[in-house]
CSV table of C-alpha atoms in Angstrom, one decimal:
chain,number,residue,atom,x,y,z
A,1,UNK,CA,46.7,-28.0,12.5
A,2,UNK,CA,49.2,-25.2,13.0
A,3,UNK,CA,51.5,-25.0,16.1
A,4,UNK,CA,49.7,-21.9,17.2
A,5,UNK,CA,46.3,-23.7,17.1
A,6,UNK,CA,47.8,-26.6,19.0
A,7,UNK,CA,49.2,-24.3,21.6
A,8,UNK,CA,45.7,-22.7,22.0
A,9,UNK,CA,44.2,-26.1,22.4
A,10,UNK,CA,46.8,-27.1,25.0
A,11,UNK,CA,46.1,-23.8,26.9
A,12,UNK,CA,42.4,-24.6,26.9
A,13,UNK,CA,43.0,-28.1,28.3
A,14,UNK,CA,45.1,-26.6,31.1
A,15,UNK,CA,42.5,-23.9,31.9
A,16,UNK,CA,39.8,-26.6,32.1
A,17,UNK,CA,41.8,-28.6,34.6
A,18,UNK,CA,42.6,-25.8,37.0
A,19,UNK,CA,39.3,-26.2,38.9
A,20,UNK,CA,39.9,-30.0,38.9
A,21,UNK,CA,43.1,-29.5,40.8
A,22,UNK,CA,41.3,-27.6,43.5
A,23,UNK,CA,38.5,-30.2,43.6
A,24,UNK,CA,40.9,-33.1,44.0
A,25,UNK,CA,42.7,-31.5,46.9
A,26,UNK,CA,39.5,-30.4,48.6
A,27,UNK,CA,38.1,-33.9,48.3
A,28,UNK,CA,41.0,-35.6,50.0
A,29,UNK,CA,41.9,-32.9,52.5
A,30,UNK,CA,45.2,-31.8,53.9
A,31,UNK,CA,47.0,-35.1,53.1
A,32,UNK,CA,46.5,-34.4,49.4
A,33,UNK,CA,48.3,-32.3,46.8
A,34,UNK,CA,47.3,-31.9,43.2
A,35,UNK,CA,49.8,-30.3,40.7
A,36,UNK,CA,49.1,-29.4,37.1
A,37,UNK,CA,52.2,-29.3,34.8
A,38,UNK,CA,52.8,-27.6,31.4
A,39,UNK,CA,55.8,-29.5,30.0
A,40,UNK,CA,56.4,-26.8,27.3
A,41,UNK,CA,58.2,-24.9,30.0
A,42,UNK,CA,60.2,-27.5,32.1
A,43,UNK,CA,61.9,-24.9,34.3
A,44,UNK,CA,58.5,-23.4,35.3
A,45,UNK,CA,56.1,-26.3,34.6
A,46,UNK,CA,53.8,-25.9,37.6
A,47,UNK,CA,50.8,-23.9,36.4
A,48,UNK,CA,48.4,-24.8,39.2
A,49,UNK,CA,48.8,-26.4,42.6
A,50,UNK,CA,46.4,-27.1,45.5
A,51,UNK,CA,47.5,-28.6,48.8
A,52,UNK,CA,51.0,-28.6,50.3
A,53,UNK,CA,52.5,-32.0,50.5
A,54,UNK,CA,55.7,-31.4,48.6
A,55,UNK,CA,55.9,-27.7,48.9
A,56,UNK,CA,55.3,-27.0,45.2
A,57,UNK,CA,54.3,-23.5,44.1
A,58,UNK,CA,53.0,-22.0,40.8
A,59,UNK,CA,56.0,-21.3,38.5
A,60,UNK,CA,58.1,-24.0,40.1
A,61,UNK,CA,60.0,-26.7,38.2
A,62,UNK,CA,59.1,-30.2,37.4
A,63,UNK,CA,60.4,-33.1,39.5
A,64,UNK,CA,62.6,-35.9,38.3
A,65,UNK,CA,59.3,-37.9,37.6
A,66,UNK,CA,58.3,-35.2,35.1
A,67,UNK,CA,61.7,-35.4,33.5
A,68,UNK,CA,61.3,-39.1,33.1
A,69,UNK,CA,57.9,-38.6,31.4
A,70,UNK,CA,59.4,-36.0,29.1
A,71,UNK,CA,62.2,-38.3,28.2
A,72,UNK,CA,59.7,-40.9,27.0
A,73,UNK,CA,58.0,-38.3,24.8
A,74,UNK,CA,54.7,-39.3,23.2
A,75,UNK,CA,55.4,-42.9,24.3
A,76,UNK,CA,54.8,-41.8,27.9
A,77,UNK,CA,52.1,-43.6,29.8
A,78,UNK,CA,50.2,-42.8,33.0
A,79,UNK,CA,52.0,-43.9,36.2
A,80,UNK,CA,49.4,-44.7,38.8
A,81,UNK,CA,49.6,-45.5,42.5
A,82,UNK,CA,53.3,-45.7,42.8
A,83,UNK,CA,55.1,-45.0,46.1
A,84,UNK,CA,57.9,-42.6,46.6
A,85,UNK,CA,59.2,-40.4,49.4
A,86,UNK,CA,60.4,-36.8,49.7
A,87,UNK,CA,64.0,-35.9,50.8
A,88,UNK,CA,62.5,-35.1,54.2
A,89,UNK,CA,61.1,-38.7,54.5
A,90,UNK,CA,57.4,-38.1,53.8
A,91,UNK,CA,56.0,-41.2,52.3
A,92,UNK,CA,53.8,-40.5,49.2
A,93,UNK,CA,51.3,-42.5,47.1
A,94,UNK,CA,51.3,-40.7,43.8
A,95,UNK,CA,49.8,-40.8,40.3
A,96,UNK,CA,51.0,-39.0,37.2
A,97,UNK,CA,48.5,-38.7,34.4
A,98,UNK,CA,49.9,-37.4,31.1
A,99,UNK,CA,48.0,-34.8,29.1
A,100,UNK,CA,47.8,-35.0,25.3
A,101,UNK,CA,46.6,-32.7,22.6
A,102,UNK,CA,44.4,-33.8,19.7
A,103,UNK,CA,47.5,-35.1,17.8
A,104,UNK,CA,48.4,-37.4,20.6
A,105,UNK,CA,51.5,-35.4,21.6
A,106,UNK,CA,52.2,-35.2,25.4
A,107,UNK,CA,52.4,-31.6,26.6
A,108,UNK,CA,51.8,-31.8,30.4
A,109,UNK,CA,50.6,-33.9,33.3
A,110,UNK,CA,48.2,-33.9,36.2
A,111,UNK,CA,49.8,-35.3,39.3
A,112,UNK,CA,48.3,-36.3,42.7
A,113,UNK,CA,50.3,-36.9,45.8
A,114,UNK,CA,48.9,-38.4,49.0
A,115,UNK,CA,50.9,-38.2,52.2
A,116,UNK,CA,50.5,-41.8,53.6
A,117,UNK,CA,53.2,-41.5,56.2
A,118,UNK,CA,50.8,-41.8,59.1
A,119,UNK,CA,48.9,-44.7,57.4
A,120,UNK,CA,52.2,-46.5,56.9
A,121,UNK,CA,53.2,-46.0,60.6
A,122,UNK,CA,49.8,-47.2,61.8
A,123,UNK,CA,50.1,-50.2,59.6
A,124,UNK,CA,53.5,-51.0,61.0
A,125,UNK,CA,52.2,-50.6,64.6
A,126,UNK,CA,49.2,-52.9,64.0
A,127,UNK,CA,51.5,-55.4,62.3
A,128,UNK,CA,53.8,-55.4,65.3
A,129,UNK,CA,50.9,-55.8,67.7
A,130,UNK,CA,49.6,-58.7,65.7
A,131,UNK,CA,53.0,-60.3,65.3
A,132,UNK,CA,52.9,-60.0,61.5
A,133,UNK,CA,55.2,-57.1,61.0
A,134,UNK,CA,57.5,-57.4,58.0
A,135,UNK,CA,60.7,-55.5,57.1
A,136,UNK,CA,59.5,-52.6,55.0
A,137,UNK,CA,60.8,-52.4,51.4
A,138,UNK,CA,63.1,-49.5,50.5
A,139,UNK,CA,61.1,-46.7,48.9
A,140,UNK,CA,63.0,-44.6,46.4
A,141,UNK,CA,63.3,-40.9,47.1
A,142,UNK,CA,62.1,-38.2,44.7
A,143,UNK,CA,63.4,-34.7,44.6
A,144,UNK,CA,60.5,-32.1,44.6
A,145,UNK,CA,61.3,-28.4,44.3
A,146,UNK,CA,60.7,-25.2,42.5
A,147,UNK,CA,64.3,-24.9,41.3
A,148,UNK,CA,65.1,-27.1,38.3
A,149,UNK,CA,68.9,-26.9,39.0
A,150,UNK,CA,68.3,-28.4,42.5
A,151,UNK,CA,66.4,-31.3,40.9
A,152,UNK,CA,69.2,-32.0,38.4
A,153,UNK,CA,71.8,-31.8,41.2
A,154,UNK,CA,70.0,-34.3,43.3
A,155,UNK,CA,69.6,-36.8,40.4
A,156,UNK,CA,73.4,-36.5,39.6
A,157,UNK,CA,74.5,-36.6,43.2
A,158,UNK,CA,72.3,-39.6,44.2
A,159,UNK,CA,73.1,-41.7,41.1
A,160,UNK,CA,74.5,-45.1,42.1
A,161,UNK,CA,77.5,-44.5,39.9
A,162,UNK,CA,78.3,-41.2,41.6
A,163,UNK,CA,77.1,-41.7,45.2
A,164,UNK,CA,80.3,-43.2,46.6
A,165,UNK,CA,82.9,-42.2,44.0
A,166,UNK,CA,84.2,-39.4,41.9
A,167,UNK,CA,84.0,-38.7,38.2
A,168,UNK,CA,87.8,-39.4,37.9
A,169,UNK,CA,87.3,-42.9,39.4
A,170,UNK,CA,84.9,-43.9,36.7
A,171,UNK,CA,86.2,-45.7,33.6
A,172,UNK,CA,84.9,-44.8,30.1
A,173,UNK,CA,82.1,-47.5,30.1
A,174,UNK,CA,80.7,-46.3,33.4
A,175,UNK,CA,80.9,-42.6,32.3
A,176,UNK,CA,78.9,-43.5,29.2
A,177,UNK,CA,76.5,-45.5,31.4
A,178,UNK,CA,76.0,-42.4,33.7
A,179,UNK,CA,75.3,-40.1,30.7
A,180,UNK,CA,73.0,-42.7,29.1
A,181,UNK,CA,71.0,-43.1,32.3
A,182,UNK,CA,70.8,-39.3,33.0
A,183,UNK,CA,69.6,-38.9,29.4
A,184,UNK,CA,67.0,-41.6,29.8
A,185,UNK,CA,65.7,-39.9,32.9
A,186,UNK,CA,65.1,-36.7,31.0
A,187,UNK,CA,67.8,-34.6,32.6
A,188,UNK,CA,69.1,-33.4,29.2
A,189,UNK,CA,65.6,-32.3,28.0
A,190,UNK,CA,66.0,-29.3,30.3
A,191,UNK,CA,67.6,-26.2,28.9
A,192,UNK,CA,71.2,-25.6,29.8
A,193,UNK,CA,71.3,-28.9,31.7
A,194,UNK,CA,74.3,-30.3,29.9
A,195,UNK,CA,76.4,-27.3,31.1
A,196,UNK,CA,74.9,-27.7,34.6
A,197,UNK,CA,75.8,-31.4,34.8
A,198,UNK,CA,79.3,-30.7,33.5
A,199,UNK,CA,79.8,-28.2,36.4
A,200,UNK,CA,78.4,-30.7,38.9
A,201,UNK,CA,80.8,-33.4,37.7
A,202,UNK,CA,83.7,-31.0,37.5
A,203,UNK,CA,84.3,-31.5,33.8
A,204,UNK,CA,84.3,-29.2,30.8
A,205,UNK,CA,81.1,-28.5,28.8
A,206,UNK,CA,82.8,-30.0,25.7
A,207,UNK,CA,83.5,-33.2,27.6
A,208,UNK,CA,79.9,-33.4,28.8
A,209,UNK,CA,78.6,-33.0,25.2
A,210,UNK,CA,81.1,-35.6,24.0
A,211,UNK,CA,80.0,-38.2,26.5
A,212,UNK,CA,76.3,-37.5,25.8
A,213,UNK,CA,76.9,-37.9,22.1
A,214,UNK,CA,78.9,-41.1,22.6
A,215,UNK,CA,76.2,-42.5,24.9
A,216,UNK,CA,73.4,-41.8,22.4
A,217,UNK,CA,75.5,-43.2,19.5
A,218,UNK,CA,76.2,-46.4,21.4
A,219,UNK,CA,72.7,-47.1,22.8
A,220,UNK,CA,70.2,-45.2,20.6
A,221,UNK,CA,67.7,-42.5,21.6
A,222,UNK,CA,66.9,-42.1,25.3
A,223,UNK,CA,63.2,-42.4,24.5
A,224,UNK,CA,63.8,-46.1,23.9
A,225,UNK,CA,64.6,-46.6,27.6
A,226,UNK,CA,61.8,-48.5,29.3
């Protein structure tokens, strides 16, 4: 099948899922958001959205979750019922279901986000009243937004290797680890992201490409990251 025919097939799948997006959000009400992504255009991957839990809009960029799926390529699998939170503290139960064409290639995703903040608070209150309350486990934050650069910035700035130190304070091994991890999370699958990361780290574009090349040479393709 030609690439043009495959693109037509992918477009048809996305068109068929647009009413599904509306139906999911209508079924679960105001605590639900459904988002349809076309990964052929990472910077503007959102092609349909219903509900407003993360503030996504049509034409917006993918989140770091989408980047991670892209990094895994055709080895990507559905991620169901995972818990995350927004930068504002909204607790989400989410599912990301990958979309494949007839060749098995991943080209998009259907994502569902449920705001379970109120449910979590009620659970904590009932546990306290019953004397069975437990210390809640830390929930990782996910950056959602329509600007892909803001998503990349958040991933770089919040990385454990960068959060409490500067680029200059990292030795070579940790610098390679940083680039390897960013690569494994799909950051460098986005156009112009190497240059953007270089600016964020305060290094030259040549240095960024050098460290990315060295990280890949030392550890293999990012898609092998589990």
